[in-house]
Amino acid sequence: MIKKAIFPRCYLQGKHVLRNFGEIRELEGKRVFILATNAAVTKIIGPNMSFWKQICTVEYEKFGGKCTWDEIDRIFNIAKEGGFDFVIGMGGGKAIDTARVVAKRLGVKFIAAPTIAATDAPTASACVIYNNEGAIVDYLTTNNPDYVLVDTQVIAEAPVRFLVSGMGDALATWFEAETCDRSYFKNISGGFNLKAIMSIANICYQTLLEYGVTAKISCEKKVVSAALDHIVEANTLLSGLGFESGGLSTAHGIHDCLCNLEGTHDYYHGEKVAFGTLSGLFLEGRPQSVVEEVYGFCRSVGLPTTLAQIGLGNVTDEELDAAIHPVFENKESYLHNVRFDLTAELIIDAIRMADAFGSLEM
Ligand SMILES: [Zn+2]
């Protein structure tokens, strides 16, 4: 039995850390290519270019908005002419994933610079490729970033819904890692769980409970508080290490099912993962005290606790069944990381219980 965990080489987080690229010594005198979202070009590249030029040579390209093979080819063709030493992905998960694949193809170092804390993707090696219609066409494993640079001032100024969604993604981490660990399911990196990662996953959950509400208020006021700092770390680093080297289970498995229903398409990854986590609590028969704690947390930060809150107020059992089947029939899906004979009916029952508990008057 081999236990395995994978990590980014270096993680840097702080207020205005992007202004001097986190004082990364390796960047001095180098050629750096940035793939940036429109918002990052305006809010980060514009104001900081003069600082950066004192450190290294920087060129940038605007991200087209979708992580597709076409976009990866386009960016690769631009970047390959420049003799760059580093690629930076600056923006949300899709811009970072596109830059990650380009860096790997160029054989150069990669820096993830997330401008929102909506998911735990920045620290990871896995990335998702879509087609132009938005359907997933490939899952790739690249490398974990050489550096993850998280500017908490940038995160504080981003819409609060992103931060809350990131808490939803992070909420799943402990429960999924614990399920995988208890039953010896392999984690995403392909090994069994180390105690180090279980400890990280647990701290991730405790941090949400302790600082989630204050961090949300902090983000609403665009202030970098200690609580916001802790939640950014939970959403990005703790959740990232926790899922990749701790494993996924029903929370993300049910998320994948819910994504097959059109009503959920306007909701963020973390919002649907949060509802998947709630459903997983019933599927796995977690005790009442845990159920109440998790629902209390979701309500306190505004994560969805009912089907109506993820666009499925009128969903029928037949529709749920049709959404579950493509995921259920994939025996590789982490949906199957439970130690009992899972059926689509059990999943529907758990989803209905999650919705019923969430609909209780508090
Ligand atoms: Zn996730």
GROMACS .gro file of C-alpha atoms and ligand atoms in nm:
model
  363
    1MET     CA    1   0.000   0.000   0.000
    2ILE     CA    2   0.153   0.326  -0.110
    3LYS     CA    3   0.048   0.650   0.050
    4LYS     CA    4   0.086   0.950  -0.176
    5ALA     CA    5   0.041   1.326  -0.173
    6ILE     CA    6   0.134   1.592  -0.428
    7PHE     CA    7   0.189   1.962  -0.369
    8PRO     CA    8   0.264   2.291  -0.542
    9ARG     CA    9   0.632   2.376  -0.498
   10CYS     CA   10   0.565   2.707  -0.325
   11TYR     CA   11   0.249   2.880  -0.199
   12LEU     CA   12   0.245   3.254  -0.132
   13GLN     CA   13  -0.052   3.446   0.004
   14GLY     CA   14  -0.083   3.805   0.122
   15LYS     CA   15  -0.217   4.153   0.067
   16HIS     CA   16  -0.066   4.307  -0.249
   17VAL     CA   17   0.155   4.001  -0.301
   18LEU     CA   18   0.112   4.041  -0.678
   19ARG     CA   19   0.270   4.387  -0.677
   20ASN     CA   20   0.620   4.240  -0.654
   21PHE     CA   21   0.534   3.884  -0.762
   22GLY     CA   22   0.579   3.764  -0.404
   23GLU     CA   23   0.950   3.852  -0.420
   24ILE     CA   24   1.015   3.530  -0.611
   25ARG     CA   25   1.390   3.547  -0.670
   26GLU     CA   26   1.377   3.310  -0.964
   27LEU     CA   27   1.181   3.566  -1.167
   28GLU     CA   28   1.457   3.826  -1.166
   29GLY     CA   29   1.570   3.904  -1.519
   30LYS     CA   30   1.344   3.638  -1.671
   31ARG     CA   31   1.085   3.649  -1.949
   32VAL     CA   32   0.730   3.606  -1.819
   33PHE     CA   33   0.412   3.544  -2.018
   34ILE     CA   34   0.079   3.616  -1.848
   35LEU     CA   35  -0.253   3.479  -1.966
   36ALA     CA   36  -0.508   3.705  -1.799
   37THR     CA   37  -0.884   3.752  -1.790
   38ASN     CA   38  -1.023   4.093  -1.893
   39ALA     CA   39  -1.074   4.183  -1.528
   40ALA     CA   40  -0.716   4.088  -1.443
   41VAL     CA   41  -0.581   4.300  -1.730
   42THR     CA   42  -0.767   4.606  -1.603
   43LYS     CA   43  -0.733   4.560  -1.229
   44ILE     CA   44  -0.394   4.392  -1.193
   45ILE     CA   45  -0.175   4.417  -1.502
   46GLY     CA   46  -0.248   4.786  -1.565
   47PRO     CA   47  -0.163   4.914  -1.217
   48ASN     CA   48   0.132   4.676  -1.160
   49MET     CA   49   0.320   4.666  -1.489
   50SER     CA   50   0.562   4.941  -1.388
   51PHE     CA   51   0.654   4.749  -1.068
   52TRP     CA   52   0.699   4.424  -1.258
   53LYS     CA   53   0.923   4.578  -1.522
   54GLN     CA   54   1.179   4.644  -1.249
   55ILE     CA   55   1.194   4.267  -1.190
   56CYS     CA   56   1.150   4.094  -1.526
   57THR     CA   57   1.020   4.122  -1.881
   58VAL     CA   58   0.643   4.077  -1.895
   59GLU     CA   59   0.413   4.019  -2.190
   60TYR     CA   60   0.049   3.928  -2.167
   61GLU     CA   61  -0.245   3.801  -2.367
   62LYS     CA   62  -0.616   3.827  -2.289
   63PHE     CA   63  -0.789   3.499  -2.216
   64GLY     CA   64  -1.071   3.409  -2.457
   65GLY     CA   65  -1.295   3.291  -2.173
   66LYS     CA   66  -1.305   2.915  -2.231
   67CYS     CA   67  -1.053   2.641  -2.156
   68THR     CA   68  -1.083   2.460  -2.492
   69TRP     CA   69  -0.821   2.290  -2.711
   70ASP     CA   70  -0.866   2.578  -2.961
   71GLU     CA   71  -0.784   2.835  -2.694
   72ILE     CA   72  -0.488   2.631  -2.570
   73ASP     CA   73  -0.351   2.612  -2.928
   74ARG     CA   74  -0.404   2.985  -2.979
   75ILE     CA   75  -0.219   3.079  -2.660
   76PHE     CA   76   0.055   2.823  -2.721
   77ASN     CA   77   0.120   2.966  -3.069
   78ILE     CA   78   0.152   3.317  -2.927
   79ALA     CA   79   0.369   3.215  -2.632
   80LYS     CA   80   0.606   2.979  -2.815
   81GLU     CA   81   0.761   3.265  -3.015
   82GLY     CA   82   0.859   3.462  -2.705
   83GLY     CA   83   1.126   3.244  -2.545
   84PHE     CA   84   0.952   3.270  -2.209
   85ASP     CA   85   1.082   3.118  -1.886
   86PHE     CA   86   0.752   3.137  -1.695
   87VAL     CA   87   0.381   3.125  -1.774
   88ILE     CA   88   0.138   3.285  -1.529
   89GLY     CA   89  -0.234   3.206  -1.533
   90MET     CA   90  -0.418   3.503  -1.384
   91GLY     CA   91  -0.793   3.486  -1.329
   92GLY     CA   92  -1.040   3.212  -1.245
   93GLY     CA   93  -1.007   2.835  -1.286
   94LYS     CA   94  -1.047   2.827  -1.665
   95ALA     CA   95  -0.776   3.085  -1.735
   96ILE     CA   96  -0.546   2.910  -1.490
   97ASP     CA   97  -0.613   2.569  -1.646
   98THR     CA   98  -0.547   2.700  -1.998
   99ALA     CA   99  -0.219   2.858  -1.887
  100ARG     CA  100  -0.127   2.537  -1.701
  101VAL     CA  101  -0.151   2.328  -2.018
  102VAL     CA  102   0.038   2.588  -2.223
  103ALA     CA  103   0.320   2.597  -1.966
  104LYS     CA  104   0.345   2.219  -1.972
  105ARG     CA  105   0.359   2.217  -2.355
  106LEU     CA  106   0.627   2.485  -2.355
  107GLY     CA  107   0.819   2.299  -2.085
  108VAL     CA  108   0.845   2.611  -1.868
  109LYS     CA  109   0.761   2.693  -1.507
  110PHE     CA  110   0.403   2.771  -1.414
  111ILE     CA  111   0.258   3.019  -1.169
  112ALA     CA  112  -0.111   3.014  -1.074
  113ALA     CA  113  -0.238   3.357  -0.971
  114PRO     CA  114  -0.608   3.319  -0.886
  115THR     CA  115  -0.809   3.642  -0.871
  116ILE     CA  116  -1.106   3.474  -0.701
  117ALA     CA  117  -1.122   3.208  -0.429
  118ALA     CA  118  -1.416   3.023  -0.585
  119THR     CA  119  -1.260   2.676  -0.612
  120ASP     CA  120  -0.957   2.481  -0.501
  121ALA     CA  121  -0.828   2.431  -0.856
  122PRO     CA  122  -0.524   2.668  -0.842
  123THR     CA  123  -0.303   2.440  -0.633
  124ALA     CA  124  -0.387   2.123  -0.823
  125SER     CA  125  -0.236   1.933  -1.115
  126ALA     CA  126  -0.568   1.826  -1.262
  127CYS     CA  127  -0.741   2.037  -1.522
  128VAL     CA  128  -1.063   2.024  -1.718
  129ILE     CA  129  -1.093   2.092  -2.093
  130TYR     CA  130  -1.432   2.196  -2.239
  131ASN     CA  131  -1.572   2.228  -2.591
  132ASN     CA  132  -1.724   2.552  -2.722
  133GLU     CA  133  -2.067   2.446  -2.599
  134GLY     CA  134  -1.937   2.414  -2.243
  135ALA     CA  135  -1.938   2.034  -2.215
  136ILE     CA  136  -1.635   1.860  -2.063
  137VAL     CA  137  -1.421   1.683  -2.324
  138ASP     CA  138  -1.103   1.593  -2.132
  139TYR     CA  139  -0.957   1.562  -1.785
  140LEU     CA  140  -0.583   1.614  -1.792
  141THR     CA  141  -0.317   1.579  -1.533
  142THR     CA  142  -0.036   1.831  -1.574
  143ASN     CA  143   0.194   1.939  -1.291
  144ASN     CA  144   0.116   2.115  -0.968
  145PRO     CA  145   0.216   2.480  -1.007
  146ASP     CA  146   0.571   2.586  -0.929
  147TYR     CA  147   0.418   2.879  -0.744
  148VAL     CA  148   0.070   2.972  -0.632
  149LEU     CA  149   0.041   3.346  -0.576
  150VAL     CA  150  -0.275   3.457  -0.397
  151ASP     CA  151  -0.328   3.829  -0.346
  152THR     CA  152  -0.584   3.867  -0.068
  153GLN     CA  153  -0.661   4.229  -0.164
  154VAL     CA  154  -0.761   4.107  -0.511
  155ILE     CA  155  -0.980   3.835  -0.359
  156ALA     CA  156  -1.139   4.087  -0.117
  157GLU     CA  157  -1.241   4.304  -0.413
  158ALA     CA  158  -1.396   4.018  -0.610
  159PRO     CA  159  -1.771   3.946  -0.580
  160VAL     CA  160  -1.854   3.780  -0.248
  161ARG     CA  161  -2.046   3.500  -0.421
  162PHE     CA  162  -1.713   3.361  -0.544
  163LEU     CA  163  -1.572   3.344  -0.192
  164VAL     CA  164  -1.888   3.175  -0.060
  165SER     CA  165  -1.884   2.929  -0.348
  166GLY     CA  166  -1.522   2.849  -0.263
  167MET     CA  167  -1.634   2.773   0.091
  168GLY     CA  168  -1.887   2.530  -0.056
  169ASP     CA  169  -1.611   2.350  -0.245
  170ALA     CA  170  -1.392   2.349   0.068
  171LEU     CA  171  -1.681   2.218   0.279
  172ALA     CA  172  -1.671   1.887   0.092
  173THR     CA  173  -1.299   1.834   0.154
  174TRP     CA  174  -1.303   1.687   0.504
  175PHE     CA  175  -1.605   1.463   0.446
  176GLU     CA  176  -1.475   1.322   0.119
  177ALA     CA  177  -1.120   1.270   0.248
  178GLU     CA  178  -1.254   1.104   0.562
  179THR     CA  179  -1.473   0.869   0.358
  180CYS     CA  180  -1.181   0.774   0.130
  181ASP     CA  181  -0.944   0.731   0.422
  182ARG     CA  182  -1.178   0.520   0.633
  183SER     CA  183  -1.251   0.280   0.347
  184TYR     CA  184  -0.911   0.281   0.171
  185PHE     CA  185  -1.016   0.443  -0.152
  186LYS     CA  186  -0.731   0.594  -0.350
  187ASN     CA  187  -0.707   0.972  -0.361
  188ILE     CA  188  -0.684   1.173  -0.684
  189SER     CA  189  -0.304   1.158  -0.685
  190GLY     CA  190  -0.335   0.779  -0.704
  191GLY     CA  191  -0.224   0.669  -0.358
  192PHE     CA  192  -0.369   0.624  -0.011
  193ASN     CA  193  -0.406   0.907   0.236
  194LEU     CA  194  -0.128   1.036   0.456
  195LYS     CA  195  -0.200   1.158   0.807
  196ALA     CA  196  -0.062   1.495   0.700
  197ILE     CA  197  -0.340   1.535   0.445
  198MET     CA  198  -0.612   1.416   0.684
  199SER     CA  199  -0.494   1.680   0.925
  200ILE     CA  200  -0.506   1.946   0.652
  201ALA     CA  201  -0.858   1.838   0.549
  202ASN     CA  202  -0.977   1.861   0.908
  203ILE     CA  203  -0.825   2.207   0.957
  204CYS     CA  204  -0.997   2.309   0.635
  205TYR     CA  205  -1.338   2.222   0.784
  206GLN     CA  206  -1.263   2.381   1.124
  207THR     CA  207  -1.144   2.700   0.954
  208LEU     CA  208  -1.473   2.731   0.765
  209LEU     CA  209  -1.673   2.693   1.086
  210GLU     CA  210  -1.458   2.939   1.276
  211TYR     CA  211  -1.404   3.213   1.019
  212GLY     CA  212  -1.660   3.171   0.738
  213VAL     CA  213  -1.913   3.432   0.844
  214THR     CA  214  -1.654   3.696   0.934
  215ALA     CA  215  -1.471   3.637   0.608
  216LYS     CA  216  -1.791   3.686   0.412
  217ILE     CA  217  -1.857   4.021   0.585
  218SER     CA  218  -1.495   4.114   0.522
  219CYS     CA  219  -1.530   4.043   0.150
  220GLU     CA  220  -1.859   4.239   0.133
  221LYS     CA  221  -1.669   4.538   0.272
  222LYS     CA  222  -1.362   4.465   0.053
  223VAL     CA  223  -1.141   4.453   0.362
  224VAL     CA  224  -0.856   4.205   0.411
  225SER     CA  225  -0.913   4.076   0.765
  226ALA     CA  226  -0.747   3.786   0.943
  227ALA     CA  227  -1.068   3.587   0.889
  228LEU     CA  228  -1.062   3.651   0.515
  229ASP     CA  229  -0.698   3.548   0.507
  230HIS     CA  230  -0.783   3.219   0.680
  231ILE     CA  231  -1.076   3.146   0.448
  232VAL     CA  232  -0.873   3.223   0.136
  233GLU     CA  233  -0.618   2.969   0.260
  234ALA     CA  234  -0.895   2.716   0.335
  235ASN     CA  235  -1.063   2.762  -0.004
  236THR     CA  236  -0.741   2.751  -0.203
  237LEU     CA  237  -0.460   2.562  -0.031
  238LEU     CA  238  -0.623   2.342   0.235
  239SER     CA  239  -0.910   2.240   0.009
  240GLY     CA  240  -0.676   2.193  -0.289
  241LEU     CA  241  -0.436   1.963  -0.106
  242GLY     CA  242  -0.729   1.797   0.069
  243PHE     CA  243  -0.914   1.697  -0.245
  244GLU     CA  244  -0.619   1.602  -0.464
  245SER     CA  245  -0.432   1.402  -0.204
  246GLY     CA  246  -0.729   1.317   0.021
  247GLY     CA  247  -0.979   1.195  -0.237
  248LEU     CA  248  -1.328   1.271  -0.362
  249SER     CA  249  -1.651   1.090  -0.290
  250THR     CA  250  -2.025   1.155  -0.296
  251ALA     CA  251  -2.020   1.536  -0.260
  252HIS     CA  252  -1.845   1.580  -0.594
  253GLY     CA  253  -2.017   1.269  -0.734
  254ILE     CA  254  -2.362   1.416  -0.665
  255HIS     CA  255  -2.238   1.752  -0.794
  256ASP     CA  256  -2.155   1.580  -1.123
  257CYS     CA  257  -2.507   1.434  -1.136
  258LEU     CA  258  -2.668   1.772  -1.062
  259CYS     CA  259  -2.465   1.930  -1.343
  260ASN     CA  260  -2.660   1.713  -1.588
  261LEU     CA  261  -2.974   1.911  -1.503
  262GLU     CA  262  -3.011   2.235  -1.695
  263GLY     CA  263  -3.163   2.421  -1.400
  264THR     CA  264  -2.828   2.412  -1.219
  265HIS     CA  265  -2.622   2.564  -1.499
  266ASP     CA  266  -2.629   2.919  -1.360
  267TYR     CA  267  -2.494   2.800  -1.024
  268TYR     CA  268  -2.128   2.779  -0.935
  269HIS     CA  269  -1.926   2.463  -0.877
  270GLY     CA  270  -1.897   2.521  -0.502
  271GLU     CA  271  -2.269   2.590  -0.461
  272LYS     CA  272  -2.356   2.256  -0.618
  273VAL     CA  273  -2.076   2.079  -0.427
  274ALA     CA  274  -2.223   2.220  -0.104
  275PHE     CA  275  -2.559   2.062  -0.185
  276GLY     CA  276  -2.377   1.742  -0.281
  277THR     CA  277  -2.208   1.750   0.060
  278LEU     CA  278  -2.544   1.786   0.236
  279SER     CA  279  -2.687   1.496   0.037
  280GLY     CA  280  -2.378   1.291   0.118
  281LEU     CA  281  -2.440   1.341   0.491
  282PHE     CA  282  -2.768   1.152   0.457
  283LEU     CA  283  -2.637   0.899   0.208
  284GLU     CA  284  -2.360   0.802   0.447
  285GLY     CA  285  -2.576   0.824   0.759
  286ARG     CA  286  -2.375   1.090   0.941
  287PRO     CA  287  -2.502   1.168   1.291
  288GLN     CA  288  -2.759   1.439   1.360
  289SER     CA  289  -2.506   1.660   1.539
  290VAL     CA  290  -2.285   1.670   1.227
  291VAL     CA  291  -2.585   1.731   1.001
  292GLU     CA  292  -2.695   2.026   1.215
  293GLU     CA  293  -2.344   2.171   1.226
  294VAL     CA  294  -2.303   2.158   0.848
  295TYR     CA  295  -2.650   2.301   0.777
  296GLY     CA  296  -2.586   2.574   1.033
  297PHE     CA  297  -2.266   2.665   0.853
  298CYS     CA  298  -2.432   2.669   0.510
  299ARG     CA  299  -2.713   2.893   0.633
  300SER     CA  300  -2.470   3.127   0.809
  301VAL     CA  301  -2.272   3.201   0.493
  302GLY     CA  302  -2.557   3.170   0.243
  303LEU     CA  303  -2.471   2.840   0.075
  304PRO     CA  304  -2.770   2.655  -0.076
  305THR     CA  305  -2.951   2.405   0.145
  306THR     CA  306  -3.250   2.331  -0.080
  307LEU     CA  307  -3.300   2.212  -0.437
  308ALA     CA  308  -3.481   2.539  -0.515
  309GLN     CA  309  -3.163   2.728  -0.425
  310ILE     CA  310  -2.972   2.549  -0.703
  311GLY     CA  311  -3.244   2.592  -0.965
  312LEU     CA  312  -3.417   2.257  -0.908
  313GLY     CA  313  -3.729   2.359  -0.715
  314ASN     CA  314  -3.959   2.145  -0.931
  315VAL     CA  315  -3.724   1.859  -1.022
  316THR     CA  316  -3.894   1.517  -1.044
  317ASP     CA  317  -3.750   1.183  -0.933
  318GLU     CA  318  -3.744   1.076  -1.299
  319GLU     CA  319  -3.532   1.379  -1.390
  320LEU     CA  320  -3.297   1.314  -1.100
  321ASP     CA  321  -3.270   0.950  -1.201
  322ALA     CA  322  -3.183   1.046  -1.560
  323ALA     CA  323  -2.919   1.290  -1.430
  324ILE     CA  324  -2.764   1.035  -1.196
  325HIS     CA  325  -2.733   0.750  -1.444
  326PRO     CA  326  -2.450   0.872  -1.669
  327VAL     CA  327  -2.235   0.933  -1.359
  328PHE     CA  328  -2.349   0.618  -1.181
  329GLU     CA  329  -2.273   0.398  -1.481
  330ASN     CA  330  -1.916   0.527  -1.490
  331LYS     CA  331  -1.751   0.283  -1.250
  332GLU     CA  332  -1.447   0.514  -1.234
  333SER     CA  333  -1.655   0.797  -1.087
  334TYR     CA  334  -1.571   0.898  -0.731
  335LEU     CA  335  -1.947   0.876  -0.671
  336HIS     CA  336  -1.876   0.509  -0.602
  337ASN     CA  337  -1.631   0.587  -0.322
  338VAL     CA  338  -1.867   0.459  -0.051
  339ARG     CA  339  -1.843   0.128   0.129
  340PHE     CA  340  -2.190  -0.004   0.050
  341ASP     CA  341  -2.389  -0.101  -0.259
  342LEU     CA  342  -2.489   0.232  -0.400
  343THR     CA  343  -2.805   0.263  -0.611
  344ALA     CA  344  -2.957   0.558  -0.795
  345GLU     CA  345  -3.259   0.527  -0.566
  346LEU     CA  346  -3.044   0.571  -0.255
  347ILE     CA  347  -2.893   0.885  -0.408
  348ILE     CA  348  -3.237   1.029  -0.488
  349ASP     CA  349  -3.353   0.955  -0.132
  350ALA     CA  350  -3.046   1.134   0.007
  351ILE     CA  351  -3.105   1.436  -0.220
  352ARG     CA  352  -3.470   1.451  -0.104
  353MET     CA  353  -3.361   1.428   0.261
  354ALA     CA  354  -3.106   1.705   0.209
  355ASP     CA  355  -3.374   1.924   0.055
  356ALA     CA  356  -3.628   1.841   0.329
  357PHE     CA  357  -3.381   1.921   0.607
  358GLY     CA  358  -3.282   2.240   0.428
  359SER     CA  359  -3.648   2.344   0.395
  360LEU     CA  360  -3.715   2.323   0.770
  361GLU     CA  361  -3.806   2.654   0.929
  362MET     CA  362  -3.517   2.763   1.146
  363ZN      ZN  363  -1.445   2.089  -0.627
   0.00000   0.00000   0.00000
